[in-house]
PDB file of C-alpha atoms and ligand atoms in Angstrom:
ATOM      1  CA  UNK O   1     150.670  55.671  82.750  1.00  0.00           C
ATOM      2  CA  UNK O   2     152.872  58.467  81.454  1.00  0.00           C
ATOM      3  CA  UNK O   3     152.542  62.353  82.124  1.00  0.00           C
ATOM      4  CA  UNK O   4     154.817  65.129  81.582  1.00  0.00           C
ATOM      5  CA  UNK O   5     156.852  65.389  84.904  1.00  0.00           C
ATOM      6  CA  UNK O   6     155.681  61.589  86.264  1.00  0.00           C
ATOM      7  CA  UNK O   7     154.901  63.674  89.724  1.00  0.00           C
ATOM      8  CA  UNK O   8     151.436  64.249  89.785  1.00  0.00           C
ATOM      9  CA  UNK O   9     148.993  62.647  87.380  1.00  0.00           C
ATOM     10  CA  UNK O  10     150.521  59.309  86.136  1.00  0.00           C
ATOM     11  CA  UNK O  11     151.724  58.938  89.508  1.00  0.00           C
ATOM     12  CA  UNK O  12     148.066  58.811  90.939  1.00  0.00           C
ATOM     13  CA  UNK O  13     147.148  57.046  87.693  1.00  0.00           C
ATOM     14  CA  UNK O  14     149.298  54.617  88.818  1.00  0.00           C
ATOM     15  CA  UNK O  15     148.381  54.197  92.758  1.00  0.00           C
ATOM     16  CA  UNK O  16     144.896  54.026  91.536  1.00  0.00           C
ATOM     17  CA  UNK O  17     145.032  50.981  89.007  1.00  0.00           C
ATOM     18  CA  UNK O  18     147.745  48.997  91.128  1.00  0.00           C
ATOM     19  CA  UNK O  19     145.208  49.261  94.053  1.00  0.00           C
ATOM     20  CA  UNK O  20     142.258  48.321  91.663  1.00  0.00           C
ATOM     21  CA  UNK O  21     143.920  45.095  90.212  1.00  0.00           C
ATOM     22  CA  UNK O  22     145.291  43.835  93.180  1.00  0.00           C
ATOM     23  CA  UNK O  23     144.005  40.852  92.688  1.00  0.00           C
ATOM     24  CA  UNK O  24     144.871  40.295  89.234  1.00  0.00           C
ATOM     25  CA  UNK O  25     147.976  39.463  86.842  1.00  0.00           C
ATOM     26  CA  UNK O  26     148.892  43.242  85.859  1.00  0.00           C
ATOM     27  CA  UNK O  27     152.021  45.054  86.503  1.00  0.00           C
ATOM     28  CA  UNK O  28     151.164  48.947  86.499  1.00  0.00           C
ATOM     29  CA  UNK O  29     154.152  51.739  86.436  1.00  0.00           C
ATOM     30  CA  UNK O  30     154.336  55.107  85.278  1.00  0.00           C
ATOM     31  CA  UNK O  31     156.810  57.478  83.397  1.00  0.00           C
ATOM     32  CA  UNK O  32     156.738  60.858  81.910  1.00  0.00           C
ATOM     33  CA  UNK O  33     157.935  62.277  79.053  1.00  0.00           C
ATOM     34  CA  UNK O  34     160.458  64.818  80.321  1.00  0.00           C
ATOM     35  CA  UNK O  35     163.371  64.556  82.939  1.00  0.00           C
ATOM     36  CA  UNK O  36     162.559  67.533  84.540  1.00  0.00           C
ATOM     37  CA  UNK O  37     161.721  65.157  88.213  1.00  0.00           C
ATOM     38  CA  UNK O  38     163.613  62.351  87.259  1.00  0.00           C
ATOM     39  CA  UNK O  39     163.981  60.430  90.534  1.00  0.00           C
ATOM     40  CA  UNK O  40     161.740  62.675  92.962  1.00  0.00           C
ATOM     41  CA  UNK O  41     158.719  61.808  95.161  1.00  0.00           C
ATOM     42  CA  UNK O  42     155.050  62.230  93.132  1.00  0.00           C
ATOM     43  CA  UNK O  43     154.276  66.192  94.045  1.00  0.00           C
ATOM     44  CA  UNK O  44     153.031  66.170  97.938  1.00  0.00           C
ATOM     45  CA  UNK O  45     149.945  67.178  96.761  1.00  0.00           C
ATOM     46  CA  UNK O  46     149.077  64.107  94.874  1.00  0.00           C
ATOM     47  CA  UNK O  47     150.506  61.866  97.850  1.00  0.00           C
ATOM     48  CA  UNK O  48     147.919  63.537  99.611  1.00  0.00           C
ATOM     49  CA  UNK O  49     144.922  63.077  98.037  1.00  0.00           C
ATOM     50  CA  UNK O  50     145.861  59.380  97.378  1.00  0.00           C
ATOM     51  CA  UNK O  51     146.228  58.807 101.065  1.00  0.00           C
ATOM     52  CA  UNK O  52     142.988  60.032 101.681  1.00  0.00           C
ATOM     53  CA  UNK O  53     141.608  57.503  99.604  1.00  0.00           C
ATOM     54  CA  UNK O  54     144.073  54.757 101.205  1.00  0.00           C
ATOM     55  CA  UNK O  55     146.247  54.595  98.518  1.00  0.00           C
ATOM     56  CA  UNK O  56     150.235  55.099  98.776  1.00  0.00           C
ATOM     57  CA  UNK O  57     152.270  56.828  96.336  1.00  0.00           C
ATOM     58  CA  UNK O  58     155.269  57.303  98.599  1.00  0.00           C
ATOM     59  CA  UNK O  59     157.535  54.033  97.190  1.00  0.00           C
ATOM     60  CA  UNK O  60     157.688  55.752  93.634  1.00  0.00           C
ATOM     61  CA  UNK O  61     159.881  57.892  91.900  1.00  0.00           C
ATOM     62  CA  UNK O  62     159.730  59.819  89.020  1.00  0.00           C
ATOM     63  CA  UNK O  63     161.390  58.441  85.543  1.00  0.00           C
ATOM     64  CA  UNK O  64     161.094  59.506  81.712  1.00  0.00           C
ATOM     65  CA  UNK O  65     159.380  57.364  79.636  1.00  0.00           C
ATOM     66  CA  UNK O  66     161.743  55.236  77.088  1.00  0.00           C
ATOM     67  CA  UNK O  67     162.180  53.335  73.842  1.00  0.00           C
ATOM     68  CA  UNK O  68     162.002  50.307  75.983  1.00  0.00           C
ATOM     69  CA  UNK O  69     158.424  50.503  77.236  1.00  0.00           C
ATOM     70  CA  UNK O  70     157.115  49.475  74.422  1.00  0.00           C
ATOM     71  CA  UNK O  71     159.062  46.117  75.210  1.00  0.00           C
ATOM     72  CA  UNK O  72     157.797  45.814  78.169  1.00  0.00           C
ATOM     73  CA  UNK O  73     154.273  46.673  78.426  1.00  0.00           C
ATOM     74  CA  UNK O  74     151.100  46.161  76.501  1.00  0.00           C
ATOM     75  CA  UNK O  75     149.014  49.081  76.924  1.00  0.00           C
ATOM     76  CA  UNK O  76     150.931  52.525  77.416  1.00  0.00           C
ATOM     77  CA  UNK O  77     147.949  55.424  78.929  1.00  0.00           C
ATOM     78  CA  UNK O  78     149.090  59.015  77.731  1.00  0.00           C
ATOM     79  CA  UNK O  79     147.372  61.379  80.443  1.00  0.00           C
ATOM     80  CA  UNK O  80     146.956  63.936  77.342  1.00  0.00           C
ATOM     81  CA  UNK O  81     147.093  64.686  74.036  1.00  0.00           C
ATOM     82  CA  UNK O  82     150.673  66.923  74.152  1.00  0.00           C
ATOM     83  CA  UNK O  83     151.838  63.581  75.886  1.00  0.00           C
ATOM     84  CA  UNK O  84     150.226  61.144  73.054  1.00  0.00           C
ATOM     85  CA  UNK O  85     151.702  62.820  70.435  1.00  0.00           C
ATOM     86  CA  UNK O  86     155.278  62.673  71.985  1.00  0.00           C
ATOM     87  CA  UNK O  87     155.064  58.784  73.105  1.00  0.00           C
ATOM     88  CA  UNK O  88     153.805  58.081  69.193  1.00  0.00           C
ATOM     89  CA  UNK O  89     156.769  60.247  68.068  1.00  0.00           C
ATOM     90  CA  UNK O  90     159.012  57.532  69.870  1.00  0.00           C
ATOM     91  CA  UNK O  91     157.208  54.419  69.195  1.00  0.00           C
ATOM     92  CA  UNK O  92     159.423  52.554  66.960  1.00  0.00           C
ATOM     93  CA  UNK O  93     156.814  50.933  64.347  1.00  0.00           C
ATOM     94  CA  UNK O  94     152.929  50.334  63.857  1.00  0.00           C
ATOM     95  CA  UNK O  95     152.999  47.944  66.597  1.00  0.00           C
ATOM     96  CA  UNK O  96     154.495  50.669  69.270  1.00  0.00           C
ATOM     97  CA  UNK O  97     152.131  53.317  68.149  1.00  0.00           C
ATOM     98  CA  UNK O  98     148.961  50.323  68.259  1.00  0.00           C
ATOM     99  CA  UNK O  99     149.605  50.580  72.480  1.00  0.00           C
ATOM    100  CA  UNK O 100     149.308  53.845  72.989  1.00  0.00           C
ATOM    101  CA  UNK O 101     145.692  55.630  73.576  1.00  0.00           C
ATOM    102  CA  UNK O 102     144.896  58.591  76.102  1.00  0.00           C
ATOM    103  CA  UNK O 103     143.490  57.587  79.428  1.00  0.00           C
ATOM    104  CA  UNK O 104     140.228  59.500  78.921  1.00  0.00           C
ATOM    105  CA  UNK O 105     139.170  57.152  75.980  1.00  0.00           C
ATOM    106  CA  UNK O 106     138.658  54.670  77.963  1.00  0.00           C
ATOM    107  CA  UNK O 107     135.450  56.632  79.079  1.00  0.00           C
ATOM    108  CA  UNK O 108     134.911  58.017  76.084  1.00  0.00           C
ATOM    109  CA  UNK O 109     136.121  56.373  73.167  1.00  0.00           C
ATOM    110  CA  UNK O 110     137.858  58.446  70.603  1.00  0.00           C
ATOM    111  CA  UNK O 111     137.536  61.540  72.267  1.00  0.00           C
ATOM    112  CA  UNK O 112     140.889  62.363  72.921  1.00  0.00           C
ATOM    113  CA  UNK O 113     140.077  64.619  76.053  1.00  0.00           C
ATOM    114  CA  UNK O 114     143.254  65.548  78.857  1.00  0.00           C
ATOM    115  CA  UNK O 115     143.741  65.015  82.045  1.00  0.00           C
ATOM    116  CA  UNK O 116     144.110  68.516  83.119  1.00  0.00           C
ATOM    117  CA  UNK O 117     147.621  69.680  84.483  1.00  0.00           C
ATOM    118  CA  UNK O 118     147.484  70.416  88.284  1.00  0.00           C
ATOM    119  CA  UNK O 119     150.970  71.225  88.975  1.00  0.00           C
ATOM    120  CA  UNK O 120     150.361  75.069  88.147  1.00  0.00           C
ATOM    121  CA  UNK O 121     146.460  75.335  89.724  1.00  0.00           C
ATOM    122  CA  UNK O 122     144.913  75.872  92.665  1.00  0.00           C
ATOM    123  CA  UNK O 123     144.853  72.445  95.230  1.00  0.00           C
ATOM    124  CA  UNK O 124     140.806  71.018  93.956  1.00  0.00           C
ATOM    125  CA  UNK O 125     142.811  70.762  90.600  1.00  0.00           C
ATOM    126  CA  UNK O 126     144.084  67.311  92.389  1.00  0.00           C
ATOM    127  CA  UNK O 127     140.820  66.554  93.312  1.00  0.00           C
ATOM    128  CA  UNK O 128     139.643  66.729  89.714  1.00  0.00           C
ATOM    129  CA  UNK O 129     142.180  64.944  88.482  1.00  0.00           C
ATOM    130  CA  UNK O 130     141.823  62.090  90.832  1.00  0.00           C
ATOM    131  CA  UNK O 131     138.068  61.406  90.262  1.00  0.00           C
ATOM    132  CA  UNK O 132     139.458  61.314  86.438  1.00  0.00           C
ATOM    133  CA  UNK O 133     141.548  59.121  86.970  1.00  0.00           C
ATOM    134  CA  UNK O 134     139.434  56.832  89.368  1.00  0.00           C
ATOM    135  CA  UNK O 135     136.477  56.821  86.970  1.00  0.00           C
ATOM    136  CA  UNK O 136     138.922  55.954  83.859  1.00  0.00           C
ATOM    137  CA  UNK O 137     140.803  52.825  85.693  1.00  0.00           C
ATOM    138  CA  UNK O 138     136.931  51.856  86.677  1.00  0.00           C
ATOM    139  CA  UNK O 139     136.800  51.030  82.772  1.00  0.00           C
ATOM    140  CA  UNK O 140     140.161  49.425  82.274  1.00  0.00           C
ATOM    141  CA  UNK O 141     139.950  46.995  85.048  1.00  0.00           C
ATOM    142  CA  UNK O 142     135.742  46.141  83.713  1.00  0.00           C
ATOM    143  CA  UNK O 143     138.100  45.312  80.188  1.00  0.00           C
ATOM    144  CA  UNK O 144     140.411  42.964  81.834  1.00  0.00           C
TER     145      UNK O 144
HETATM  146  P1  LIG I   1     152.556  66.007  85.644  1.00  0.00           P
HETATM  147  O1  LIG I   1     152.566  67.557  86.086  1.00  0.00           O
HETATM  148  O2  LIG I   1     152.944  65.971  84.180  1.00  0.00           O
HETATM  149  O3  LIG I   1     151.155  65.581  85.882  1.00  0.00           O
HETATM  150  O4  LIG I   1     153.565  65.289  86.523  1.00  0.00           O
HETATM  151  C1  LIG I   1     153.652  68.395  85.857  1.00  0.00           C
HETATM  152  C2  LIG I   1     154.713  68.383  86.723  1.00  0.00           C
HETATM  153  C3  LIG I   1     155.784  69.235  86.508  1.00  0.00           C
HETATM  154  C4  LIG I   1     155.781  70.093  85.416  1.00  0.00           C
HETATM  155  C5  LIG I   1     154.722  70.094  84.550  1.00  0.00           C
HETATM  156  C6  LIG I   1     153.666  69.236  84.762  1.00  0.00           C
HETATM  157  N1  LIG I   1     156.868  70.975  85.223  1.00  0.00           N
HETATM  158  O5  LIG I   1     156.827  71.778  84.274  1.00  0.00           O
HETATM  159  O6  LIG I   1     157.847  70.950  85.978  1.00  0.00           O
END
């Protein structure tokens, strides 16, 4: 799950399809594409609205996405399309750039709509984003 700052919405991307697969083989992390929060706590406001939904973001910290995620992971979830573009600019060949879609097209294929950027707006922003997020891991776990 990658973002721009990895504080607020790959970090609740993340929470959200950890707590959803549970139960399965998956290993979920998240990254963003900058350094500007490289090793801070996901913004309080996203800890919040995860915690009202029993989910705790509180053991991560932030990182910037790297070259070697395309080793390690199958499926690499842009949260929008300034995001996509700069993960694609890194992948390495066809085969990087084949694992990387935005989130939203999982709910509606080949859209290419954003996860809005809360950091700036006003505190329902998270709430937005959340329900996003919650309906778009809904159809990656029904694919697994
Ligand atoms: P995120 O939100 O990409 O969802 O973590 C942002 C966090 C910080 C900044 C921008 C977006 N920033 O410019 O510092």
């Amino acid at each position: 799950m990658v973002c721009l700052g990895n504080i607020c919405r790959s970090p609740l991307a993340e929470g959200i399809l950890k707590n959803k697969t549970q139960n399965l083989d998956v290993f979920v992390d998240s990254a963003g594409t900058s350094s500007y929060h490289v090793g801070n706590l996901p913004d309080s406001r996203s800890i919040e609205i995860a915690n009202k939904n029993g989910i705790d973001l509180t053991y991560q910290r932030a990182r910037q996405f790297s070259e070697k995620d395309f080793d390690d992971f199958d499926k690499i979830y842009a949260m929008d399309t300034n995001n996509y573009s700069n993960i694609i600019s890194l992948g390495r060949n066809q085969s990087d750039r084949d694992k990387v879609d935005v989130i939203l097209n999982e709910l509606t294929p080949k859209s290419y709509d954003s996860v809005p950027d809360p950091y700036y707006g006003a505190g329902d922003g998270f709430q937005i984003v959340y329900n996003m997020l919650d309906n778009a891991c809904d159809a990656i776990v029904g694919k697994l």
